[in-house]
Every structure is written in structure tokens, then in C-alpha cells.
Coordinates of C-alpha atoms in Angstrom, one line a residue:
Chain A
M998 CA -47.6 -39.5 -29.3
A999 CA -46.2 -36.7 -27.0
S1000 CA -47.0 -33.9 -29.5
R1001 CA -50.7 -34.2 -28.8
Y1002 CA -50.4 -34.4 -25.0
D1003 CA -48.0 -31.6 -24.2
R1004 CA -50.1 -28.6 -25.2
A1005 CA -52.3 -28.2 -22.1
I1006 CA -50.9 -29.0 -18.6
T1007 CA -54.1 -30.7 -17.4
V1008 CA -54.0 -33.5 -19.9
F1009 CA -52.5 -36.9 -19.2
S1010 CA -50.9 -38.8 -22.1
P1011 CA -52.2 -42.4 -22.7
D1012 CA -49.2 -43.8 -20.9
G1013 CA -49.8 -41.6 -17.8
H1014 CA -47.2 -38.8 -18.4
L1015 CA -47.7 -35.2 -17.7
F1016 CA -45.4 -33.9 -20.4
Q1017 CA -45.4 -30.3 -19.3
V1018 CA -44.1 -31.3 -15.9
E1019 CA -41.4 -33.4 -17.5
Y1020 CA -40.4 -30.5 -19.8
A1021 CA -40.3 -28.3 -16.7
Q1022 CA -37.7 -30.7 -15.2
E1023 CA -35.6 -30.1 -18.4
A1024 CA -35.8 -26.4 -17.7
V1025 CA -34.3 -27.1 -14.3
K1026 CA -31.3 -28.7 -15.9
K1027 CA -30.6 -25.5 -17.7
G1028 CA -29.8 -23.7 -14.5
S1029 CA -26.3 -24.0 -12.9
T1030 CA -25.6 -26.6 -10.3
A1031 CA -26.5 -26.2 -6.7
V1032 CA -25.5 -28.7 -3.9
G1033 CA -26.9 -29.0 -0.4
I1034 CA -25.3 -31.0 2.5
R1035 CA -26.8 -31.8 5.8
G1036 CA -24.1 -32.1 8.4
T1037 CA -24.4 -32.9 12.1
N1038 CA -24.4 -29.3 13.4
I1039 CA -24.4 -27.5 10.1
V1040 CA -26.2 -27.2 6.8
V1041 CA -24.3 -26.1 3.7
L1042 CA -25.6 -24.8 0.4
G1043 CA -23.1 -24.4 -2.5
V1044 CA -23.9 -23.1 -5.9
E1045 CA -22.1 -22.5 -9.2
K1046 CA -22.1 -18.8 -9.9
K1047 CA -23.4 -17.9 -13.3
S1048 CA -21.0 -15.7 -15.3
V1049 CA -22.5 -12.3 -15.3
A1050 CA -22.3 -9.7 -18.1
K1051 CA -19.6 -7.0 -17.7
L1052 CA -22.0 -4.2 -16.9
Q1053 CA -24.3 -6.3 -14.7
D1054 CA -24.3 -5.8 -10.9
E1055 CA -23.2 -9.2 -9.6
R1056 CA -25.1 -8.7 -6.3
T1057 CA -28.4 -8.9 -8.0
V1058 CA -27.7 -12.3 -9.5
R1059 CA -28.4 -14.5 -6.5
K1060 CA -29.0 -18.2 -6.3
I1061 CA -29.1 -18.6 -2.6
C1062 CA -31.9 -16.7 -0.8
A1063 CA -32.9 -16.5 2.9
L1064 CA -36.5 -17.3 3.4
D1065 CA -36.4 -16.5 7.1
D1066 CA -33.6 -16.2 9.7
H1067 CA -33.3 -19.9 10.1
V1068 CA -34.2 -21.2 6.6
C1069 CA -32.6 -20.6 3.3
M1070 CA -32.9 -22.0 -0.2
A1071 CA -31.0 -22.4 -3.4
F1072 CA -32.8 -23.0 -6.7
A1073 CA -32.0 -24.0 -10.2
G1074 CA -34.0 -23.2 -13.3
L1075 CA -36.1 -20.2 -14.4
T1076 CA -35.0 -17.1 -12.6
A1077 CA -38.3 -15.3 -12.7
D1078 CA -40.2 -18.4 -11.5
A1079 CA -37.8 -18.6 -8.5
R1080 CA -38.4 -15.0 -7.6
V1081 CA -42.2 -15.5 -7.5
V1082 CA -41.8 -18.7 -5.4
I1083 CA -39.3 -17.1 -3.0
N1084 CA -41.5 -14.1 -2.5
R1085 CA -44.5 -16.2 -1.7
A1086 CA -42.5 -18.4 0.7
R1087 CA -41.1 -15.3 2.5
V1088 CA -44.6 -13.9 3.0
E1089 CA -45.8 -17.3 4.3
C1090 CA -42.9 -17.5 6.8
Q1091 CA -43.8 -14.1 8.3
S1092 CA -47.5 -14.8 8.2
H1093 CA -47.0 -18.1 10.1
K1094 CA -44.8 -16.3 12.7
L1095 CA -47.5 -13.7 13.3
T1096 CA -50.4 -16.1 13.4
V1097 CA -48.9 -18.9 15.6
E1098 CA -46.0 -16.9 17.1
D1099 CA -43.6 -19.6 16.1
P1100 CA -41.1 -19.6 13.2
V1101 CA -41.9 -22.1 10.4
T1102 CA -40.3 -25.5 10.5
V1103 CA -38.2 -26.3 7.4
E1104 CA -40.7 -29.1 6.6
Y1105 CA -43.6 -26.7 6.7
I1106 CA -42.2 -24.2 4.4
T1107 CA -41.0 -26.9 2.0
R1108 CA -44.5 -28.4 2.0
F1109 CA -45.9 -24.9 1.3
I1110 CA -43.6 -24.4 -1.7
A1111 CA -44.3 -27.9 -3.0
T1112 CA -48.1 -27.5 -2.7
L1113 CA -47.8 -24.2 -4.5
K1114 CA -45.9 -25.9 -7.3
Q1115 CA -48.4 -28.8 -7.5
K1116 CA -51.3 -26.3 -7.9
Y1117 CA -49.7 -25.1 -11.1
T1118 CA -49.6 -28.6 -12.5
Q1119 CA -53.3 -28.9 -12.1
S1120 CA -54.7 -25.6 -13.4
N1121 CA -56.0 -24.6 -16.7
G1122 CA -53.8 -22.3 -18.8
R1123 CA -50.9 -22.2 -16.3
R1124 CA -47.6 -23.9 -16.7
P1125 CA -45.6 -25.5 -13.9
F1126 CA -42.8 -23.5 -12.1
G1127 CA -39.6 -24.4 -13.9
I1128 CA -37.4 -24.6 -10.7
S1129 CA -36.2 -27.1 -8.3
A1130 CA -35.2 -25.9 -4.8
L1131 CA -32.9 -27.1 -2.1
I1132 CA -34.3 -25.8 1.3
V1133 CA -32.1 -26.0 4.3
G1134 CA -32.4 -24.9 7.9
F1135 CA -32.6 -25.8 11.6
D1136 CA -35.9 -26.4 13.4
D1137 CA -36.5 -25.4 17.0
D1138 CA -35.5 -28.9 18.1
G1139 CA -32.0 -28.2 16.8
I1140 CA -32.1 -30.8 14.1
P1141 CA -30.6 -29.8 10.7
R1142 CA -32.8 -30.4 7.7
L1143 CA -32.3 -30.5 3.9
Y1144 CA -35.3 -30.8 1.5
Q1145 CA -35.5 -30.8 -2.2
T1146 CA -38.6 -29.8 -4.3
D1147 CA -39.1 -30.2 -8.0
P1148 CA -41.5 -28.8 -10.6
S1149 CA -44.1 -31.6 -10.1
G1150 CA -44.6 -30.5 -6.5
T1151 CA -43.0 -33.4 -4.7
Y1152 CA -40.6 -32.9 -1.9
H1153 CA -38.3 -35.2 0.0
A1154 CA -35.7 -35.0 2.8
W1155 CA -32.1 -35.7 1.8
K1156 CA -28.8 -36.1 3.5
A1157 CA -27.1 -34.5 0.5
N1158 CA -28.4 -33.6 -3.0
A1159 CA -27.6 -31.6 -6.1
I1160 CA -29.9 -29.9 -8.7
G1161 CA -29.3 -28.1 -12.0
R1162 CA -26.9 -28.8 -14.7
S1163 CA -24.6 -31.8 -14.1
A1164 CA -26.6 -32.7 -11.0
K1165 CA -26.1 -36.4 -11.8
T1166 CA -22.3 -36.1 -11.6
V1167 CA -22.4 -34.2 -8.4
R1168 CA -24.9 -36.7 -6.8
E1169 CA -22.7 -39.6 -7.8
F1170 CA -19.8 -37.9 -6.2
L1171 CA -21.8 -37.3 -3.0
E1172 CA -23.0 -40.9 -2.9
K1173 CA -19.4 -42.0 -2.9
N1174 CA -18.1 -39.4 -0.5
Y1175 CA -20.9 -38.6 2.0
T1176 CA -19.8 -40.6 5.0
E1177 CA -20.2 -40.1 8.7
E1178 CA -16.6 -39.1 8.8
A1179 CA -17.0 -36.6 6.0
I1180 CA -19.7 -34.6 7.9
S1181 CA -18.2 -35.2 11.4
N1182 CA -17.3 -31.6 11.8
D1183 CA -18.4 -28.3 10.2
S1184 CA -15.3 -27.6 8.2
E1185 CA -15.3 -31.1 6.7
A1186 CA -19.0 -30.7 5.6
I1187 CA -18.1 -27.3 4.0
K1188 CA -15.1 -29.0 2.2
L1189 CA -17.4 -31.8 1.0
A1190 CA -19.7 -29.3 -0.6
I1191 CA -16.9 -27.4 -2.3
K1192 CA -15.3 -30.7 -3.5
A1193 CA -18.7 -31.7 -5.0
L1194 CA -19.0 -28.5 -6.9
L1195 CA -15.4 -28.6 -8.1
E1196 CA -16.3 -31.8 -10.0
V1197 CA -18.4 -29.8 -12.4
V1198 CA -17.4 -26.1 -12.0
Q1199 CA -14.8 -24.6 -14.2
S1200 CA -12.1 -22.2 -12.9
A1201 CA -12.4 -23.4 -9.3
G1202 CA -13.2 -21.0 -6.5
K1203 CA -14.1 -17.9 -8.5
N1204 CA -17.3 -19.5 -9.7
I1205 CA -18.6 -20.9 -6.4
E1206 CA -20.9 -19.3 -3.8
L1207 CA -21.4 -20.8 -0.4
A1208 CA -23.8 -20.3 2.5
I1209 CA -24.0 -22.1 5.8
I1210 CA -26.4 -22.2 8.7
R1211 CA -25.1 -23.4 12.1
R1212 CA -27.4 -24.3 14.9
D1213 CA -28.8 -21.2 16.6
Q1214 CA -26.9 -18.9 14.3
P1215 CA -28.1 -16.9 11.3
L1216 CA -27.3 -17.6 7.7
K1217 CA -23.7 -16.9 6.8
M1218 CA -22.6 -16.2 3.2
F1219 CA -18.9 -16.9 2.5
S1220 CA -16.9 -14.2 0.8
A1221 CA -14.9 -14.9 -2.2
K1222 CA -11.6 -14.9 -0.2
E1223 CA -13.0 -17.4 2.3
I1224 CA -14.0 -19.7 -0.5
E1225 CA -10.5 -19.3 -2.2
L1226 CA -8.9 -20.3 1.2
Q1227 CA -11.1 -23.4 1.3
V1228 CA -10.3 -24.3 -2.3
T1229 CA -6.5 -23.9 -1.6
E1230 CA -6.8 -26.1 1.5
I1231 CA -8.6 -28.7 -0.5
E1232 CA -6.0 -28.7 -3.2
K1233 CA -3.2 -29.0 -0.7
E1234 CA -4.9 -32.0 0.9
K1235 CA -5.2 -33.5 -2.5
E1236 CA -1.5 -33.0 -3.3
E1237 CA -0.5 -34.5 0.1
A1238 CA -2.8 -37.5 -0.5
E1239 CA -1.3 -38.1 -3.9
K1240 CA 2.3 -37.8 -2.5
K1241 CA 1.4 -40.4 0.1
K1242 CA 0.0 -42.7 -2.6
S1243 CA 3.1 -42.4 -4.7
K1244 CA 5.3 -43.0 -1.7
K1245 CA 3.4 -46.1 -0.8
S1246 CA 3.6 -47.5 -4.3
T1247 CA 7.4 -47.0 -4.4
Chain B
M1411 CA -11.1 -20.1 -36.6
N1412 CA -8.5 -18.0 -34.9
S1413 CA -6.7 -21.0 -33.5
G1414 CA -3.8 -20.3 -35.8
V1415 CA -4.4 -23.4 -37.9
W1416 CA -6.4 -21.6 -40.6
K1417 CA -5.3 -18.6 -42.6
E1418 CA -7.9 -16.2 -43.8
V1419 CA -7.5 -15.9 -47.6
G1420 CA -10.5 -14.0 -48.7
C1421 CA -14.1 -13.0 -48.2
A1422 CA -17.2 -12.5 -50.2
K1423 CA -19.3 -9.5 -49.4
L1424 CA -22.8 -9.0 -50.7
W1425 CA -26.0 -7.2 -49.8
N1426 CA -29.6 -8.2 -49.9
E1427 CA -32.7 -7.3 -47.9
W1428 CA -31.7 -9.8 -45.2
C1429 CA -28.5 -8.0 -44.3
R1430 CA -28.4 -6.0 -41.1
T1431 CA -26.0 -3.3 -42.2
M1432 CA -26.7 -0.7 -44.9
D1433 CA -23.1 0.0 -45.7
T1434 CA -21.4 -2.7 -47.8
V1435 CA -18.3 -0.7 -48.6
H1436 CA -16.9 -0.3 -45.2
L1437 CA -17.6 -3.7 -43.7
S1438 CA -15.4 -4.8 -40.9
P1439 CA -13.9 -8.3 -41.0
T1440 CA -16.5 -9.4 -38.5
D1441 CA -19.3 -8.2 -40.8
A1442 CA -17.8 -10.0 -43.9
F1443 CA -20.4 -12.5 -44.7
C1444 CA -18.5 -15.3 -46.3
V1445 CA -15.0 -15.8 -45.2
F1446 CA -12.6 -18.2 -46.9
Y1447 CA -9.8 -19.9 -44.9
Q1448 CA -6.9 -22.0 -46.0
L1449 CA -5.4 -24.8 -43.9
K1450 CA -1.8 -23.8 -43.1
S1451 CA -0.6 -27.4 -42.9
D1452 CA -2.2 -28.5 -46.1
P1453 CA -2.8 -25.6 -48.6
S1454 CA -5.0 -27.7 -50.8
V1455 CA -7.7 -27.5 -48.1
F1456 CA -10.1 -24.5 -48.2
L1457 CA -12.9 -23.7 -45.9
C1458 CA -15.7 -21.3 -46.4
Q1459 CA -17.7 -20.1 -43.5
C1460 CA -20.9 -18.5 -44.7
S1461 CA -23.0 -16.8 -42.0
C1462 CA -25.4 -14.8 -44.1
Y1463 CA -28.4 -15.4 -46.3
I1464 CA -27.6 -15.4 -50.0
A1465 CA -30.6 -14.7 -52.1
E1466 CA -31.5 -17.0 -55.0
D1467 CA -30.5 -14.4 -57.6
Q1468 CA -27.1 -14.0 -56.0
Q1469 CA -26.3 -17.6 -55.6
F1470 CA -25.2 -18.2 -59.2
Q1471 CA -22.8 -15.2 -59.2
W1472 CA -21.4 -16.3 -55.8
L1473 CA -20.7 -19.7 -57.1
E1474 CA -19.1 -18.4 -60.3
K1475 CA -16.8 -16.1 -58.2
V1476 CA -15.9 -18.8 -55.8
F1477 CA -15.5 -21.8 -58.0
G1478 CA -14.5 -19.9 -61.1
S1479 CA -16.4 -20.2 -64.4
Q1480 CA -14.3 -23.4 -65.2
P1481 CA -14.1 -25.3 -62.0
R1482 CA -11.4 -27.9 -61.5
K1483 CA -12.5 -31.4 -61.7
N1484 CA -10.1 -32.9 -59.2
M1485 CA -11.6 -31.3 -56.1
Q1486 CA -14.0 -32.6 -53.6
V1487 CA -16.6 -30.5 -51.8
T1488 CA -18.2 -31.2 -48.4
V1489 CA -21.1 -29.0 -47.2
L1490 CA -22.2 -28.8 -43.6
T1491 CA -25.5 -27.2 -42.8
C1492 CA -28.3 -27.2 -40.2
R1493 CA -32.1 -27.1 -40.3
H1494 CA -34.7 -27.1 -37.6
V1495 CA -36.2 -30.6 -37.0
T1496 CA -39.8 -29.2 -37.5
E1497 CA -39.0 -28.9 -41.2
Y1498 CA -38.2 -32.5 -41.5
K1499 CA -41.1 -34.2 -43.3
T1500 CA -41.8 -37.7 -42.0
S1501 CA -44.7 -39.8 -41.1
E1502 CA -43.2 -40.3 -37.6
S1503 CA -44.0 -38.0 -34.8
T1504 CA -41.2 -35.4 -34.2
C1505 CA -41.0 -36.4 -30.6
S1506 CA -39.7 -39.8 -31.6
L1507 CA -37.0 -38.5 -33.8
P1508 CA -33.5 -38.7 -32.3
S1509 CA -32.7 -35.0 -32.6
P1510 CA -30.2 -34.0 -33.6
F1511 CA -29.6 -36.3 -36.5
L1512 CA -27.7 -36.2 -39.8
R1513 CA -28.9 -36.7 -43.4
A1514 CA -26.8 -36.6 -46.5
L1515 CA -27.1 -35.8 -50.2
K1516 CA -24.4 -36.4 -52.7
T1517 CA -23.6 -35.8 -56.4
Q1518 CA -23.3 -38.6 -58.9
K1519 CA -19.5 -38.3 -59.0
F1520 CA -19.2 -38.8 -55.2
K1521 CA -18.4 -42.5 -55.1
D1522 CA -17.8 -43.0 -51.4
C1523 CA -20.5 -43.8 -48.9
A1524 CA -22.0 -41.0 -46.9
C1525 CA -21.6 -41.6 -43.1
C1526 CA -25.3 -41.3 -42.5
P1527 CA -28.6 -42.1 -44.2
L1528 CA -29.5 -40.2 -47.3
L1529 CA -32.1 -37.5 -47.1
E1530 CA -35.5 -39.1 -47.8
Q1531 CA -38.2 -37.7 -50.0
P1532 CA -40.0 -35.4 -49.9
N1533 CA -37.4 -33.4 -47.9
I1534 CA -35.4 -30.9 -49.8
V1535 CA -32.3 -28.8 -49.1
H1536 CA -32.6 -25.0 -49.4
D1537 CA -30.5 -21.9 -50.1
L1538 CA -26.7 -21.9 -50.6
P1539 CA -26.0 -25.5 -49.7
A1540 CA -28.5 -26.6 -52.4
A1541 CA -26.9 -24.2 -54.9
V1542 CA -23.4 -25.5 -54.2
L1543 CA -24.6 -29.2 -54.5
S1544 CA -26.4 -28.4 -57.8
Y1545 CA -23.4 -26.6 -59.2
C1546 CA -21.2 -29.6 -58.3
Q1547 CA -23.6 -32.0 -59.9
V1548 CA -23.7 -29.9 -63.1
W1549 CA -19.9 -29.6 -63.3
K1550 CA -19.4 -33.3 -62.3
I1551 CA -17.5 -32.5 -59.1
P1552 CA -17.7 -35.1 -56.3
A1553 CA -19.6 -33.4 -53.5
V1554 CA -21.5 -34.4 -50.4
L1555 CA -23.8 -32.4 -48.2
Y1556 CA -24.5 -33.2 -44.6
L1557 CA -27.6 -31.7 -43.1
C1558 CA -28.2 -31.8 -39.4
Y1559 CA -31.7 -31.6 -38.2
T1560 CA -31.7 -30.1 -34.7
D1561 CA -34.3 -29.1 -32.2
V1562 CA -32.7 -25.9 -30.8
M1563 CA -32.6 -22.5 -32.3
K1564 CA -29.0 -21.7 -31.2
L1565 CA -26.0 -23.9 -31.9
D1566 CA -25.1 -26.0 -28.9
L1567 CA -22.7 -28.8 -27.9
V1568 CA -25.1 -31.6 -28.7
T1569 CA -25.8 -30.3 -32.2
V1570 CA -22.1 -29.8 -33.0
E1571 CA -21.4 -33.3 -31.8
A1572 CA -24.0 -34.7 -34.1
F1573 CA -21.5 -33.9 -36.9
K1574 CA -18.8 -36.1 -35.4
P1575 CA -19.5 -39.0 -37.8
V1576 CA -18.5 -36.7 -40.7
L1577 CA -14.9 -36.6 -39.3
S1578 CA -14.6 -40.3 -40.1
S1579 CA -15.6 -39.9 -43.8
S1580 CA -12.9 -40.5 -46.3
G1581 CA -12.7 -36.9 -47.4
L1582 CA -12.0 -35.5 -44.0
K1583 CA -10.3 -38.4 -42.2
C1584 CA -6.8 -37.2 -43.1
L1585 CA -7.5 -33.8 -41.6
V1586 CA -8.7 -35.1 -38.2
K1587 CA -6.4 -34.7 -35.2
N1588 CA -7.1 -36.9 -32.2
I1589 CA -7.2 -34.4 -29.4
P1590 CA -8.3 -35.9 -26.1
E1591 CA -9.6 -32.5 -24.9
S1592 CA -11.7 -32.0 -28.0
T1593 CA -14.9 -32.2 -25.9
E1594 CA -13.6 -29.6 -23.5
I1595 CA -12.6 -27.3 -26.3
L1596 CA -16.0 -27.7 -27.9
K1597 CA -17.7 -27.0 -24.5
K1598 CA -15.8 -23.8 -24.1
L1599 CA -16.7 -22.6 -27.6
M1600 CA -20.4 -23.3 -27.0
T1601 CA -20.6 -21.7 -23.5
T1602 CA -19.2 -18.4 -24.7
N1603 CA -22.6 -17.9 -26.4
E1604 CA -24.6 -18.6 -23.3
I1605 CA -23.4 -16.0 -20.9
Q1606 CA -25.8 -13.2 -21.7
S1607 CA -29.0 -15.2 -21.0
N1608 CA -30.6 -14.4 -17.7
I1609 CA -33.6 -16.7 -18.1
Y1610 CA -32.0 -19.6 -16.2
T1611 CA -30.0 -19.3 -13.0

């Protein structure tokens, strides 16, 4: 009888559900898709850009945010909740740097965000954060990392993952196409991220935003032109692959 | 409605306290509250799109104007309407209801089967759809009403798709075209309403 057990966050239902947390996961599905890929020397974050109103300044609608020079995250879900979480994470990154004189590891900041989210699933009168986040970056040891958090406060490391609307479709695509070959070099990893998004994004390159971090380099956001170039290349490769197929069959 | 398949043939304008505009004389076509369309390929098919609240004391006049004071007997009427699932009276918990779902009501003269279960007591139909059905019952016109109980406040793809069984009913079967991209077209229509919301990113 869910209706009696979803009013207050701190109440379990008889069958062990925390309904508010599950409803928060539904809120995540209302956000547009974000995909993260961990390559060998690169981490890629791709997001579906939300269509902005005519008079709205596009630069203020951001799904990919840097938490520090070597860590960035993409989220899906409630915009305002994301803003609060990102601000807290950014402060924590700097506080950590000042206290121990070392930048945060990706795992540390992910754990911090996840712990923050979990606190809100166990407090009176507060609702959980309605966002899932994909956190990517390189640690000091040079290893690329990709983590995903969800409203319940769990976090896991992934090789590639997607969140938001149509995440299931994108994840299935990644399960089929994430191979050692596909992430063998940086440009292939970038193409894989774009291909994954093209499965669910309408009107191709105009609605995609992409960010990469290479080892020992700062975050790079792709411009619209660069994304268009990638999309054109992908379409060419697709055509050539289809021509080869039809030649083989004849 | 501007796909070129329907031709606008008339509109009914009225004013009551629920209307948002004060000036009923200079209403633009987008303000017109009840618009009537005729199917170009089959002029015997009419569609009325009613997007306003018609007060109880206006319903009778509306019906007289639309159906005429001596309605034809050889017509069939289908009414499609929506209601929020919280208004559905049932002993089950609302969380176990398969929202959105359809229920039907029909007049005595409607001999075919409705394509979904009939509306159970003590639920009732309200406003204009109820008025139309009552009018059809009185004038012995075969009519069926399909009521969709949905759990969202705004129309979305899932709610619209809940009406799909209606397309296989005997009255509408002949009008249905099998378009493979129908889901895509529906998606496009629904997403145009979603752009302005900044709550979710």
C-alpha cells in the first residue's frame, strides 16, 4: 500500500521500500540523457542539450560542470538540486586541497556527493536529491575514472554508463559496442560517446554537448562546430560500412 | 489539426467566469473555444475540439446549436475525455491502478462493444461530455464516451497512447491510417509542450 508509505522519507514500507527514493529516481528519468565513457587515456562526457527558450541565454543552461581542474560531472534530473550538490562538491574540492595540499581523487569526491545524498534519505522533513550524476576525471596516478551516483546515495565505478531519459537504450547500445577496440584511442572513444547519444537524440549534432578530459590536461568542452565535424565523420563511416555490406552481399 | 487532413468549418464562442479573456467579440482563432473540423476525405465525419469549460447553464444551448433542435438519427457520436486518476472512486489503492486507463459509457442505442471496461459505479462523468452523452441518450443517438484516467496534469505521450484501443472500435476503424511513424509524430506533438520547463535538465 504505497500511498501510506510515501509521505515521509524516513518510513519504510512493509516490503522494505523507500518510496521517496524510488520516486526521486523517476525524477532523474525526466532529465535529458547524459553518457559517460572511460577510455584508456581519456574520459568523455556527452549530454543531450535541452532545447532552450528563444530569449534564454544558452550558456546558463549547463549539464556538464567542472568540480575541479581534473574532475567534472554531468547530471540528470532536477536542475536546482544539481546546483546545490555541485556547489557543495566544489567547496569540498577546494577545502580538501587546502587542508591536505592534494587535489581530491575522483573516488573521494564521488563518495562525498553520495554521502550527502544519503543523508537526505534519512532525515526528517527533507526529500532526497532528485539527480543522478556521472563523475569523471583522472587521479594523480594517471588512471581514468568514471563513477555514477543516484538519489539513494549509492555510487559505483563504471566503464561506460548513461543516465536520464532513454538511459536504458543508451546503456544497451554501450553494452554492445564498448569494446577494447572502441576505446583504443581518444577519437574512437569520443565517437562512441556521440554514437551512443545519436541513438536517442533528435536532430543530431545540434543537440549534443561534449566534454573530455585527457591525462594531465584540463577539461575541454567541444564547440558546436567540432561536434558537427565528428557527427559528419560518423555518418560517413556509417555510409561506407553500408556500402561495403551491400557489395559483399552482391 | 493543421496537418491538412481536417478543414475548419466552424467554431462556438462563449463566455463564462472561467474564461481568461474579457472580450468575446474579437476572439482570435486560437481563442475560439470550440472548433469544429470536417474530414476532407470523408465529409460525413466531423470533429469538435473543445478546450474550454462550458458551464451547466450553457450546455443545453451549446448542444442545441451544435446538434440542432431535431438531431439526425443516423449519426454516431464518440466522445473522448480525460480525468485525473485521483477522482476515480475504487476500493483499490490508487498506486495499484494501471494509470493511464480507459473506461467507457454508452447510450442504449449504441449496440457495439466498447473497447474497454464500462465505468463502474459510483463514478460519474462530468461537464460537457456528460451533457453530450445525456443528449444522445434522450434523442436515441448511438454514442459512446471514452474516459481516460491519467496521473499527470499535462497531456503526455503515455496518456495519448492510452486511447489507442479506441482506434480499433467499429466507429473509428475506417478512419484509421496505418502510419509506421505514428509514434514519432505523437512524440513530436507532445515534446513541443515540454520546452519551457526548466525544472529538469
